[in-house]
mmCIF file of C-alpha atoms (C1' of nucleotides) in Angstrom:
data_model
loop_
_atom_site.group_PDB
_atom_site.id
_atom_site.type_symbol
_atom_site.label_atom_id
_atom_site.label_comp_id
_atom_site.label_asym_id
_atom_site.label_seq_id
_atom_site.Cartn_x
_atom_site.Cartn_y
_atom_site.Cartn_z
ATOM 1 C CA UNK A 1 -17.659 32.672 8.050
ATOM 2 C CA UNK A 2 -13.863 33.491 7.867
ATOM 3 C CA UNK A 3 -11.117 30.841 7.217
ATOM 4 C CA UNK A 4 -7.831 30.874 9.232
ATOM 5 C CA UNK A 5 -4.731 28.991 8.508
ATOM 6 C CA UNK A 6 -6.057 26.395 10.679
ATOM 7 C CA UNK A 7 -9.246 26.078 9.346
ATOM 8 C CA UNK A 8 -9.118 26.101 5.668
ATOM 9 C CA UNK A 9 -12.466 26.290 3.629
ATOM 10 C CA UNK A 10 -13.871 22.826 2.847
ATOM 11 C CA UNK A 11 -13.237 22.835 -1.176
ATOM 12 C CA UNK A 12 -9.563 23.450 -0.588
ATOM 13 C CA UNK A 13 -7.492 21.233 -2.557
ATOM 14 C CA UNK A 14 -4.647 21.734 -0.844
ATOM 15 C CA UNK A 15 -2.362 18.795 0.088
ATOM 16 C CA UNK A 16 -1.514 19.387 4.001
ATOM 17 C CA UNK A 17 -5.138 20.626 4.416
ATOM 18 C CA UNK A 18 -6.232 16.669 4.209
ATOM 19 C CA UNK A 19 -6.560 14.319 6.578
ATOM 20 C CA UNK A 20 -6.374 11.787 3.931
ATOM 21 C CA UNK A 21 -2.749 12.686 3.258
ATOM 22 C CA UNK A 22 -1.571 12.566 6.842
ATOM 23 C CA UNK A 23 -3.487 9.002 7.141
ATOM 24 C CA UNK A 24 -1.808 7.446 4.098
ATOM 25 C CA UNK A 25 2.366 9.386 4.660
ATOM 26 C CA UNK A 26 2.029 7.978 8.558
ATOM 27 C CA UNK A 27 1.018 3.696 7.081
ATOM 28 C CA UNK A 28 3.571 4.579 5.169
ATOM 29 C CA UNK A 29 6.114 5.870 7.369
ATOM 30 C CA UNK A 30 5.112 3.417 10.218
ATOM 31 C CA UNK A 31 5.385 0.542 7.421
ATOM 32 C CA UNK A 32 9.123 1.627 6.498
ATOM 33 C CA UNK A 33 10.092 1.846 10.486
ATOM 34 C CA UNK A 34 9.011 -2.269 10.489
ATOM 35 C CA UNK A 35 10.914 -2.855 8.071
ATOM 36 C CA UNK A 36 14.444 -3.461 9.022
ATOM 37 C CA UNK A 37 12.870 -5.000 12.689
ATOM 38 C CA UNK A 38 10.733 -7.449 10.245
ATOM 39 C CA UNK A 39 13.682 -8.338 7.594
ATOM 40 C CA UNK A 40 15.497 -9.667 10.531
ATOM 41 C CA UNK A 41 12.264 -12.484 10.798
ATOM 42 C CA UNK A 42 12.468 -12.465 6.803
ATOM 43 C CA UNK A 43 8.807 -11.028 7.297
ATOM 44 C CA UNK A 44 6.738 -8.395 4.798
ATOM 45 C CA UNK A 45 4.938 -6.515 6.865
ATOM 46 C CA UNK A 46 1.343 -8.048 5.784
ATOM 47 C CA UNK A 47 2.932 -10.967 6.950
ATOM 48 C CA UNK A 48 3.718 -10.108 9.968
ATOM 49 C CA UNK A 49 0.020 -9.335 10.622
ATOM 50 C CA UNK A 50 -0.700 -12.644 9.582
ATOM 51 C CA UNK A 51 1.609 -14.070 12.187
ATOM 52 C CA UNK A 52 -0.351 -12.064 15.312
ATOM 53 C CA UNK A 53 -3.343 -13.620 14.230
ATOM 54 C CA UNK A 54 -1.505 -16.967 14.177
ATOM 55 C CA UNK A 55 0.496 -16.935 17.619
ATOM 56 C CA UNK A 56 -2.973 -16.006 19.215
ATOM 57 C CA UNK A 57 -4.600 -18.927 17.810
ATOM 58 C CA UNK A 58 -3.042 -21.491 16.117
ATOM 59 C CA UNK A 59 -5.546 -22.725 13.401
ATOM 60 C CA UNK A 60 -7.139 -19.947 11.485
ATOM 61 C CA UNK A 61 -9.099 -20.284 7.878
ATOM 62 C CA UNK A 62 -8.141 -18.165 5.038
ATOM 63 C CA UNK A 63 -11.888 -16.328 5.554
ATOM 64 C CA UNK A 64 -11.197 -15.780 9.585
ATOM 65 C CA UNK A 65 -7.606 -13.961 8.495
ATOM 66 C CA UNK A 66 -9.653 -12.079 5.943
ATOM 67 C CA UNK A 67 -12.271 -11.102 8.509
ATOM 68 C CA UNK A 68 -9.434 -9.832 10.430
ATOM 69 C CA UNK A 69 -7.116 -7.874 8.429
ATOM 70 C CA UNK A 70 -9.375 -6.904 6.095
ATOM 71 C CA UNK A 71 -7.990 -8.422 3.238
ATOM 72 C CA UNK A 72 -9.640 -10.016 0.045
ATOM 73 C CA UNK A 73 -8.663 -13.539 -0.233
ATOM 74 C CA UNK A 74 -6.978 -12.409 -3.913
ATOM 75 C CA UNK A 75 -4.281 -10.956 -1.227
ATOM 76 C CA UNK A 76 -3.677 -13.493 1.385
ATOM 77 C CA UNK A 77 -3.562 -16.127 -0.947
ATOM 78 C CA UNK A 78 -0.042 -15.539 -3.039
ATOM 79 C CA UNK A 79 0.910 -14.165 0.416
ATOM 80 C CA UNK A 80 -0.307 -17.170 2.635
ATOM 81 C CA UNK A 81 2.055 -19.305 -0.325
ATOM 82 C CA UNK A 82 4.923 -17.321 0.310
ATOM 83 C CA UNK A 83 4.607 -18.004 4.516
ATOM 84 C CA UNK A 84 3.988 -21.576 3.205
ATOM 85 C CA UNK A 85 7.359 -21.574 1.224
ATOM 86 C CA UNK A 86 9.009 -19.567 3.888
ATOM 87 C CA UNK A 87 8.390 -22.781 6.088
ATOM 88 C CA UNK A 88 6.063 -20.864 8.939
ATOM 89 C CA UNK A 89 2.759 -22.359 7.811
ATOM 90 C CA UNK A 90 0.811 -25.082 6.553
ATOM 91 C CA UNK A 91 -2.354 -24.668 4.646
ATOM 92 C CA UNK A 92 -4.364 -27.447 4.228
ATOM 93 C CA UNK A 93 -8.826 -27.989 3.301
ATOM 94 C CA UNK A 94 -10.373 -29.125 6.903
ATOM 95 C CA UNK A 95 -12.203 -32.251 6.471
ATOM 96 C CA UNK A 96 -15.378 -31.054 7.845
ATOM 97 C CA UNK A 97 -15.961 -28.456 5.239
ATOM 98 C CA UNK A 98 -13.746 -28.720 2.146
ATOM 99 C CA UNK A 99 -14.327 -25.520 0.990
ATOM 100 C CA UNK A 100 -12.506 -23.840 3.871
ATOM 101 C CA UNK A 101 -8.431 -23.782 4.103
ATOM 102 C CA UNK A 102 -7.041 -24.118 7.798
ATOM 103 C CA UNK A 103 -3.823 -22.227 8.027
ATOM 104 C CA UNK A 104 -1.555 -23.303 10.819
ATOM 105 C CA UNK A 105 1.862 -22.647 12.423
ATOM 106 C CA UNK A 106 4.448 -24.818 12.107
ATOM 107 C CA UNK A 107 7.431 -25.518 14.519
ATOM 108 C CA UNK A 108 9.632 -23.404 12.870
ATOM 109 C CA UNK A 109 6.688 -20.387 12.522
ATOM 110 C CA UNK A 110 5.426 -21.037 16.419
ATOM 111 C CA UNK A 111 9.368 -20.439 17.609
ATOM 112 C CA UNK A 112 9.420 -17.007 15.837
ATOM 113 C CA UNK A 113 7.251 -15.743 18.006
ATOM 114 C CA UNK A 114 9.787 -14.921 20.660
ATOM 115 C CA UNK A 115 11.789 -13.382 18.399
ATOM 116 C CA UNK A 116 8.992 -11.287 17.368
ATOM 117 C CA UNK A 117 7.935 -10.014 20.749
ATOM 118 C CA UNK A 118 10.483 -7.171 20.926
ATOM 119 C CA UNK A 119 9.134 -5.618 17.795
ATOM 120 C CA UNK A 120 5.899 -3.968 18.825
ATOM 121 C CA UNK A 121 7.889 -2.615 22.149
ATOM 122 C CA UNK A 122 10.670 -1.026 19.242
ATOM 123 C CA UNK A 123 7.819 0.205 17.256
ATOM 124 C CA UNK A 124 6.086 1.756 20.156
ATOM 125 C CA UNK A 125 9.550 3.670 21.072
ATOM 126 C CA UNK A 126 9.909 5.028 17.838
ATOM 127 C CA UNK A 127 6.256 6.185 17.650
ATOM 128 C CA UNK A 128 6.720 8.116 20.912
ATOM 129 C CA UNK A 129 3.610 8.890 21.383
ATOM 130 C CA UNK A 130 1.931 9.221 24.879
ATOM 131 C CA UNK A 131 -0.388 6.399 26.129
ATOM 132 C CA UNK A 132 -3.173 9.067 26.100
ATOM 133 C CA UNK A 133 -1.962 10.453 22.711
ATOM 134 C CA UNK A 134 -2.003 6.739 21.292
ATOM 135 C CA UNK A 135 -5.425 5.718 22.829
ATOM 136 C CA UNK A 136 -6.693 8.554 20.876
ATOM 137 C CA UNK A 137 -4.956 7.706 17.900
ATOM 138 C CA UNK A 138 -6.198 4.478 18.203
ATOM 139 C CA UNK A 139 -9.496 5.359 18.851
ATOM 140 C CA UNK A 140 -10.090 8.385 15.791
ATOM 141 C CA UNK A 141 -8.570 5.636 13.408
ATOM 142 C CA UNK A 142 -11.140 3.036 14.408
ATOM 143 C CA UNK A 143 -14.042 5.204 14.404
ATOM 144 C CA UNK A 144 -12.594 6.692 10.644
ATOM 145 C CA UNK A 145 -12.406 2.976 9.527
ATOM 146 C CA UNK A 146 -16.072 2.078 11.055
ATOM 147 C CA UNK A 147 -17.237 5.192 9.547
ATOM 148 C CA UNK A 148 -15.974 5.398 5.808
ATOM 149 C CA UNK A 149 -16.171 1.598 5.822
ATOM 150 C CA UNK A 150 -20.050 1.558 6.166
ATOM 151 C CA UNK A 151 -22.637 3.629 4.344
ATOM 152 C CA UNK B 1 1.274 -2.283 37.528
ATOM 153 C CA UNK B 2 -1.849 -4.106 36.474
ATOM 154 C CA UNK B 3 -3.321 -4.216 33.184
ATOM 155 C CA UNK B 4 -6.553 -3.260 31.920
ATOM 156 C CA UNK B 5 -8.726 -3.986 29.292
ATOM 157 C CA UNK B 6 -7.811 -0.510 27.734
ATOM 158 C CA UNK B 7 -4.021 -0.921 28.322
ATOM 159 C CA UNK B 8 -2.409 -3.467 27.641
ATOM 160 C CA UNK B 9 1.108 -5.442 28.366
ATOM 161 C CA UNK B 10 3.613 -3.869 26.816
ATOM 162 C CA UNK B 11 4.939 -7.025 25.009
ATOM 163 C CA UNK B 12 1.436 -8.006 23.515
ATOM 164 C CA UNK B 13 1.118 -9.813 20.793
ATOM 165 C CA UNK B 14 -2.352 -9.033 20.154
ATOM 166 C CA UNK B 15 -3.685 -7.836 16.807
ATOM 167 C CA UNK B 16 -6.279 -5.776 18.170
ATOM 168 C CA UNK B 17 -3.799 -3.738 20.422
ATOM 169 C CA UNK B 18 -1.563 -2.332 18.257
ATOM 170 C CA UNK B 19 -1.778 1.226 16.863
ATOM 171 C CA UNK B 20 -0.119 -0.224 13.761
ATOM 172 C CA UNK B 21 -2.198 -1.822 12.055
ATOM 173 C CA UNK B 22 -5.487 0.479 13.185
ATOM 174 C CA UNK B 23 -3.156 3.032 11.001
ATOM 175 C CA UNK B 24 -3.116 0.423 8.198
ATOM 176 C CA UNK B 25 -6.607 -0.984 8.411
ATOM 177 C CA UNK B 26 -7.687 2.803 8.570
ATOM 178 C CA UNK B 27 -5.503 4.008 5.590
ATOM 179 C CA UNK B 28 -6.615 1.203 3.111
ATOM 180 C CA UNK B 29 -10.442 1.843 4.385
ATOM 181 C CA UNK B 30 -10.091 5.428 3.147
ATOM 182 C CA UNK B 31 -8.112 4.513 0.389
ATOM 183 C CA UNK B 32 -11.535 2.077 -0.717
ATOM 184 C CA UNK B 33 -13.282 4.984 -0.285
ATOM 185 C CA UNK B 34 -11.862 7.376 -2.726
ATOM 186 C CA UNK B 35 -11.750 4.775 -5.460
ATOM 187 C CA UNK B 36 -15.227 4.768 -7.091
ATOM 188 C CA UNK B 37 -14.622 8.678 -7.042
ATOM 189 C CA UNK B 38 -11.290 8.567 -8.299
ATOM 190 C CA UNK B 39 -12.483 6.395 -11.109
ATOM 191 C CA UNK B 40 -14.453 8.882 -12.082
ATOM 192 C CA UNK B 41 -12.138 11.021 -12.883
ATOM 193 C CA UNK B 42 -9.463 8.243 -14.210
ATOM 194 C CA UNK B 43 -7.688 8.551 -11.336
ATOM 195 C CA UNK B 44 -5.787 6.291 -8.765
ATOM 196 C CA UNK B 45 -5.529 7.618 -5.506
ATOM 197 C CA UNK B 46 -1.340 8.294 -5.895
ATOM 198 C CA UNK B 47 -2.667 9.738 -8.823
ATOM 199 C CA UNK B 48 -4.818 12.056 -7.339
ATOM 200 C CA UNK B 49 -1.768 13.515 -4.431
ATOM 201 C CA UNK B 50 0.497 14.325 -7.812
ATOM 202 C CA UNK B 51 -2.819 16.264 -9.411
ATOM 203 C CA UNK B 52 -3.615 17.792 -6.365
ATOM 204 C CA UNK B 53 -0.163 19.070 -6.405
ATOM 205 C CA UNK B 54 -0.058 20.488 -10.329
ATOM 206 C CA UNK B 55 -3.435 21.783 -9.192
ATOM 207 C CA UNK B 56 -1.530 24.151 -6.989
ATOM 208 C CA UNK B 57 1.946 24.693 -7.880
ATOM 209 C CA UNK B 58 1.672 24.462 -12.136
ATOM 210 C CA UNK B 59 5.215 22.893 -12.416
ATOM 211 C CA UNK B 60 6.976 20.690 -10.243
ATOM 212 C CA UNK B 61 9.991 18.122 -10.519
ATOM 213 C CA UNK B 62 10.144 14.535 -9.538
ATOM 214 C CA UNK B 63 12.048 15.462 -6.823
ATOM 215 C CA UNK B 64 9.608 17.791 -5.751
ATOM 216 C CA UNK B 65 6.846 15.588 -5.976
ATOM 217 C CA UNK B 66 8.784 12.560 -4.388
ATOM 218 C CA UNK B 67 9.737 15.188 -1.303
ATOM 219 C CA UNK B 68 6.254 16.352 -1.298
ATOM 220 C CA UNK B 69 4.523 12.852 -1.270
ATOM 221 C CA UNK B 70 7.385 10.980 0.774
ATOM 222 C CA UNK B 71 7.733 8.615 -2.233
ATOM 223 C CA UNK B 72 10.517 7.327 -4.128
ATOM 224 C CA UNK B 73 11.021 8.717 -7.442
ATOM 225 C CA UNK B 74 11.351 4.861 -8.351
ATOM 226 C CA UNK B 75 6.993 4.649 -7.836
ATOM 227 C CA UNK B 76 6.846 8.160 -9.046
ATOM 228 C CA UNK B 77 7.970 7.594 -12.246
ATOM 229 C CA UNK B 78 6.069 5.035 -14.062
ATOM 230 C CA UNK B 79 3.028 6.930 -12.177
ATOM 231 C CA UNK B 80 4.067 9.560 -14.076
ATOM 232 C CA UNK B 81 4.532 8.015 -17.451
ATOM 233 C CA UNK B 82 0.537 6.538 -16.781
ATOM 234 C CA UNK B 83 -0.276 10.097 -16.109
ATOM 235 C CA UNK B 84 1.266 11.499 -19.112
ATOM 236 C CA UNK B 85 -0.245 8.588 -21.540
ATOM 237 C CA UNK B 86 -3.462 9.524 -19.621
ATOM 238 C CA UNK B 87 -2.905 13.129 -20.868
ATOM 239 C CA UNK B 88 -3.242 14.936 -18.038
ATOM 240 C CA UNK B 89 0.520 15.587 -17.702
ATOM 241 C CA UNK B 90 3.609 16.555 -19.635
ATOM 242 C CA UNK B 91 7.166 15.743 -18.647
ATOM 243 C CA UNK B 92 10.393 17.563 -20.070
ATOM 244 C CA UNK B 93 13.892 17.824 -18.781
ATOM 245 C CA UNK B 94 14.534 21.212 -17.561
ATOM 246 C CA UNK B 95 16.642 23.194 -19.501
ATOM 247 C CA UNK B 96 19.079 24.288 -17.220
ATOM 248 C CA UNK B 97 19.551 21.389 -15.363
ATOM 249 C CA UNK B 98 18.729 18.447 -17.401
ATOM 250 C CA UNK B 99 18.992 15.645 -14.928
ATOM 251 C CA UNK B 100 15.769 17.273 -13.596
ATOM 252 C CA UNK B 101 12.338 16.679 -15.321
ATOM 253 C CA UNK B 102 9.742 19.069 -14.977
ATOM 254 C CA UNK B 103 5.760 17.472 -14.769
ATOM 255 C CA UNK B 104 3.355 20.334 -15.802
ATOM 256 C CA UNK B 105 -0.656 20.295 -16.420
ATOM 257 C CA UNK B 106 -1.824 19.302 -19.953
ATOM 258 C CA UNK B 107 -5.055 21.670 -20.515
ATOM 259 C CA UNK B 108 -6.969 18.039 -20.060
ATOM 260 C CA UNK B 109 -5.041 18.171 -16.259
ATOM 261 C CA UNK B 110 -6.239 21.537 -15.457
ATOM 262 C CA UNK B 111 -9.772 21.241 -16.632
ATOM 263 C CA UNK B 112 -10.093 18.299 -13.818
ATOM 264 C CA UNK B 113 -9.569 20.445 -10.996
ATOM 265 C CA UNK B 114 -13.201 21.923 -11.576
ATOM 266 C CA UNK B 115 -14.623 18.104 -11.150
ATOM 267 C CA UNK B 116 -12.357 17.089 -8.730
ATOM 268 C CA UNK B 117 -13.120 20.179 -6.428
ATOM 269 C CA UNK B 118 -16.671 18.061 -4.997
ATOM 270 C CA UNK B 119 -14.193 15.028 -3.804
ATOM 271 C CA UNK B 120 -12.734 16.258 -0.500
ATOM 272 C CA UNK B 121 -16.012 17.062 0.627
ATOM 273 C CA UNK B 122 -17.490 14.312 -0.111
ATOM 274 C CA UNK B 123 -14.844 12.349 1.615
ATOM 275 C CA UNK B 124 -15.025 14.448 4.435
ATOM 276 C CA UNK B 125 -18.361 13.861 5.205
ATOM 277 C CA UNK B 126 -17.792 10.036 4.806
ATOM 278 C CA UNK B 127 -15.100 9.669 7.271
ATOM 279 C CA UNK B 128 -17.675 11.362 9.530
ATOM 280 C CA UNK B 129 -15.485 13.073 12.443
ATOM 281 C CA UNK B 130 -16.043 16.260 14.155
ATOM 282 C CA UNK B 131 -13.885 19.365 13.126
ATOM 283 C CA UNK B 132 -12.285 18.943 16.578
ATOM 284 C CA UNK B 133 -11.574 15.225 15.840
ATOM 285 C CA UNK B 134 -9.891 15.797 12.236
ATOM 286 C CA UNK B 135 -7.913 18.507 13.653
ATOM 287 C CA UNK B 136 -7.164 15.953 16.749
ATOM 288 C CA UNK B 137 -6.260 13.002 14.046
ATOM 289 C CA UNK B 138 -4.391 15.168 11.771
ATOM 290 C CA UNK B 139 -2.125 16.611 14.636
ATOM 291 C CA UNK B 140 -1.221 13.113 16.089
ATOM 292 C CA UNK B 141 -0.839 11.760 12.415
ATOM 293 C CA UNK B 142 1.993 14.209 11.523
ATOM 294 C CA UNK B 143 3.323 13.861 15.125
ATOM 295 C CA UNK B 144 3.301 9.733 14.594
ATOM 296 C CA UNK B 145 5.068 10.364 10.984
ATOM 297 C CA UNK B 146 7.729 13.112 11.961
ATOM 298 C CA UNK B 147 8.848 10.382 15.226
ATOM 299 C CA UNK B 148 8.937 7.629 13.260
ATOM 300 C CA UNK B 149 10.545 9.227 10.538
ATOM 301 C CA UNK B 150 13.628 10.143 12.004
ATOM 302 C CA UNK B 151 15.881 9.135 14.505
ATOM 303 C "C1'" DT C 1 -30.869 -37.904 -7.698
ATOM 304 C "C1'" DC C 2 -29.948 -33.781 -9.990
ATOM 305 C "C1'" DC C 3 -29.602 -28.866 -10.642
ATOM 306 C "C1'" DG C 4 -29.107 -24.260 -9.305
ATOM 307 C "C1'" DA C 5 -27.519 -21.165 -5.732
ATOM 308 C "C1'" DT C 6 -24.243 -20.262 -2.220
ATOM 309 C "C1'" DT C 7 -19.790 -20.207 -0.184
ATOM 310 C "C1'" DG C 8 -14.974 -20.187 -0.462
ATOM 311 C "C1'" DT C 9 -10.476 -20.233 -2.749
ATOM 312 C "C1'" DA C 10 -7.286 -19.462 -6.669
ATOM 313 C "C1'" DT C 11 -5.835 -16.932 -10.737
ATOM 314 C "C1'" DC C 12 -5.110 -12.888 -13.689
ATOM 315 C "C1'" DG C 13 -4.221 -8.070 -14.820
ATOM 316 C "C1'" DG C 14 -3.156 -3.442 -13.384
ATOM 317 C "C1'" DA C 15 -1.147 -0.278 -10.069
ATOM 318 C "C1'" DC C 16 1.473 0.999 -6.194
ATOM 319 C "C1'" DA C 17 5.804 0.878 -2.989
ATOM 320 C "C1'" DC C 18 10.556 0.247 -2.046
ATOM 321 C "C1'" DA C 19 15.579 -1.371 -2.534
ATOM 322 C "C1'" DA C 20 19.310 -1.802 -5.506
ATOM 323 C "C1'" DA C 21 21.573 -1.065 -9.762
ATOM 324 C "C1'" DT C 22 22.132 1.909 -13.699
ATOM 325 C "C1'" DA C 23 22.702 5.962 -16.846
ATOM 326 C "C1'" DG C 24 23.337 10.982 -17.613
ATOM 327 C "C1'" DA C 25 24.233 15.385 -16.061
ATOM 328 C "C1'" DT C 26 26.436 18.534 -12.927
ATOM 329 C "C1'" DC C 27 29.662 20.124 -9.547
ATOM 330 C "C1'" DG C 28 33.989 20.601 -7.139
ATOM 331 C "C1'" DA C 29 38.812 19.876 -6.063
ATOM 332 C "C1'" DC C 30 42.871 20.167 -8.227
ATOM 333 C "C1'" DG D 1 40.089 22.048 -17.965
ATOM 334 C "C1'" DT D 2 39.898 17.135 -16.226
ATOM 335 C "C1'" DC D 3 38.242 13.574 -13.421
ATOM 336 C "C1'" DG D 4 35.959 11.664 -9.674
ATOM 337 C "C1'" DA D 5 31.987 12.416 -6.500
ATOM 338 C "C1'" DT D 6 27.316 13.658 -6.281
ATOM 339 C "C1'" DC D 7 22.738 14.374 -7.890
ATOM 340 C "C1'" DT D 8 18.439 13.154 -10.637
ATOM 341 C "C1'" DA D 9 15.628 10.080 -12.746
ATOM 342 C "C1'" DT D 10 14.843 5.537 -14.689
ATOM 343 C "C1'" DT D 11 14.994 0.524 -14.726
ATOM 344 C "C1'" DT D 12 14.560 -3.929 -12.512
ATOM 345 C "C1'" DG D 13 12.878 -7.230 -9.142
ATOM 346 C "C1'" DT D 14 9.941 -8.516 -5.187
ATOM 347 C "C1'" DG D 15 5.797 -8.040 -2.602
ATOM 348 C "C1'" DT D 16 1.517 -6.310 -1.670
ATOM 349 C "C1'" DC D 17 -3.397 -4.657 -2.913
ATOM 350 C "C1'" DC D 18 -7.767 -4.901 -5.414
ATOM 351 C "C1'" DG D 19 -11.447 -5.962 -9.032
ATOM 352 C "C1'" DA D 20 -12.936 -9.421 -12.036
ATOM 353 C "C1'" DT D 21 -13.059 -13.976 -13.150
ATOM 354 C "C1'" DA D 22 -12.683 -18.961 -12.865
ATOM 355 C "C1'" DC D 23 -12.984 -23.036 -10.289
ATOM 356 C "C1'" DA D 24 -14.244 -26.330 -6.475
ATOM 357 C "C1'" DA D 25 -17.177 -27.986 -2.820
ATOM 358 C "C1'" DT D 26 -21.479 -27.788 -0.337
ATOM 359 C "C1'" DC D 27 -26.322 -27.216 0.387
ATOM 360 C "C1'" DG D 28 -31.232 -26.856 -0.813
ATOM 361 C "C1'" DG D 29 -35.349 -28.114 -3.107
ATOM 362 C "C1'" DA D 30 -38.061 -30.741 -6.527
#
DNA sequence: TCCGATTGTATCGGACACAAATAGATCGAC
DNA sequence: GTCGATCTATTTGTGTCCGATACAATCGGA
């Protein structure tokens, strides 16, 4: 069994030999292209995700955005206070089950959204990836995350 | 032009669409994964890029590094200083040019390569994907980072 | 009713990650 | 050679992230 330059043997420690790398310099890069886009909505980009979830459906419990994003609560919390300062959101316990904390838009967070729907087109320029080439990104990542996630 | 289940509206909104965050979901997935390895070697997983680094190239500057890793020397350095209060690094100013500090391998730093060498592999095997896959992800990865990068 | 177990949220400490400001060292135009 | 511009690294401040822990509310059984 030889090794090429494209196929280096499997004990390499070699920086650009890992997928691992590539994975965590493209968040990165991907996060600093949002950035100016989200500064403009005085939005981290963790926040932003929260905000998706929110303009899809407008009451959403602290566990349900943790489902989601996954995020541990000791994340969303100082970050759901923040939104909350920011004026987008309300938090508040629902009645039925006191435990739980319903997170909500308010006026002020519902009207971003427009101003929010050019971003994922600007994003999507600057990726410039074809539709094939990002359904294939899309799905590798998801079947990475399902895999290393489990087991 | 109709939309599918697989492709979606351009302008969508929806969580679940978006390359984005199936980049960040997947990064902090892996990311999990490495810890209770990393631990073992008293390691974070920023940590472990800089090592892997020394591991191959015995003395390197910030700069270096900072190119190298696409991070700021600002996170580099007080990585550094836990690395070198670890004892697993040194840092001195370069002689010649003494705005430049050079990070080299304590004996402690080289000895680790020998236990670090079973953690790609076992990383590998986690994430689960086909040679042809890895090679597929890592391509479109560096694509993704060098568009969004520039320009 | 009361107590333990479960579920869910908040807090704390440590470590990134980046922007902006700062301090030293070097280089270049003159 | 001097002085301003540039380069390198550090410091500071804000915002994630996560593990561990503490706290609050609910539910179940005796």
């Amino acid at each position: 069994m030889d090794r090429t330059a494209a196929e280096p043997a499997e004990g390499s420690l070699l920086l650009d030999d890992q997928l691992c790398f590539a994975l965590y310099a493209a968040s990165r890069a991907v996060t600093a292209r949002y950035r100016p886009l989200l500064d403009e909505l005085g939005l981290t980009y963790p926040q932003y995700l929260v905000m998706l979830l929110l303009w899809d459906q407008d009451s959403v419990s602290v566990r349900e955005l943790g489902a989601a994003l996954q995020l541990e609560s000791s994340t969303l919390s100082p970050l759901l206070k923040r939104l909350e300062a920011s004026g987008l959101v309300t938090r508040e316990r629902r009645p039925d089950d006191e435990r739980s904390v319903a997170v909500r838009l308010t006026e002020d967070g519902a009207r971003l959204r427009d101003r929010a729907r050019s971003v994922p087109v600007a994003i999507g320029d600057a990726m410039g990836l074809t539709p094939e080439q990002d359904a294939t990104a899309k799905q590798l990542l998801r079947l990475l995350t399902t895999n290393v996630s489990e087991g």
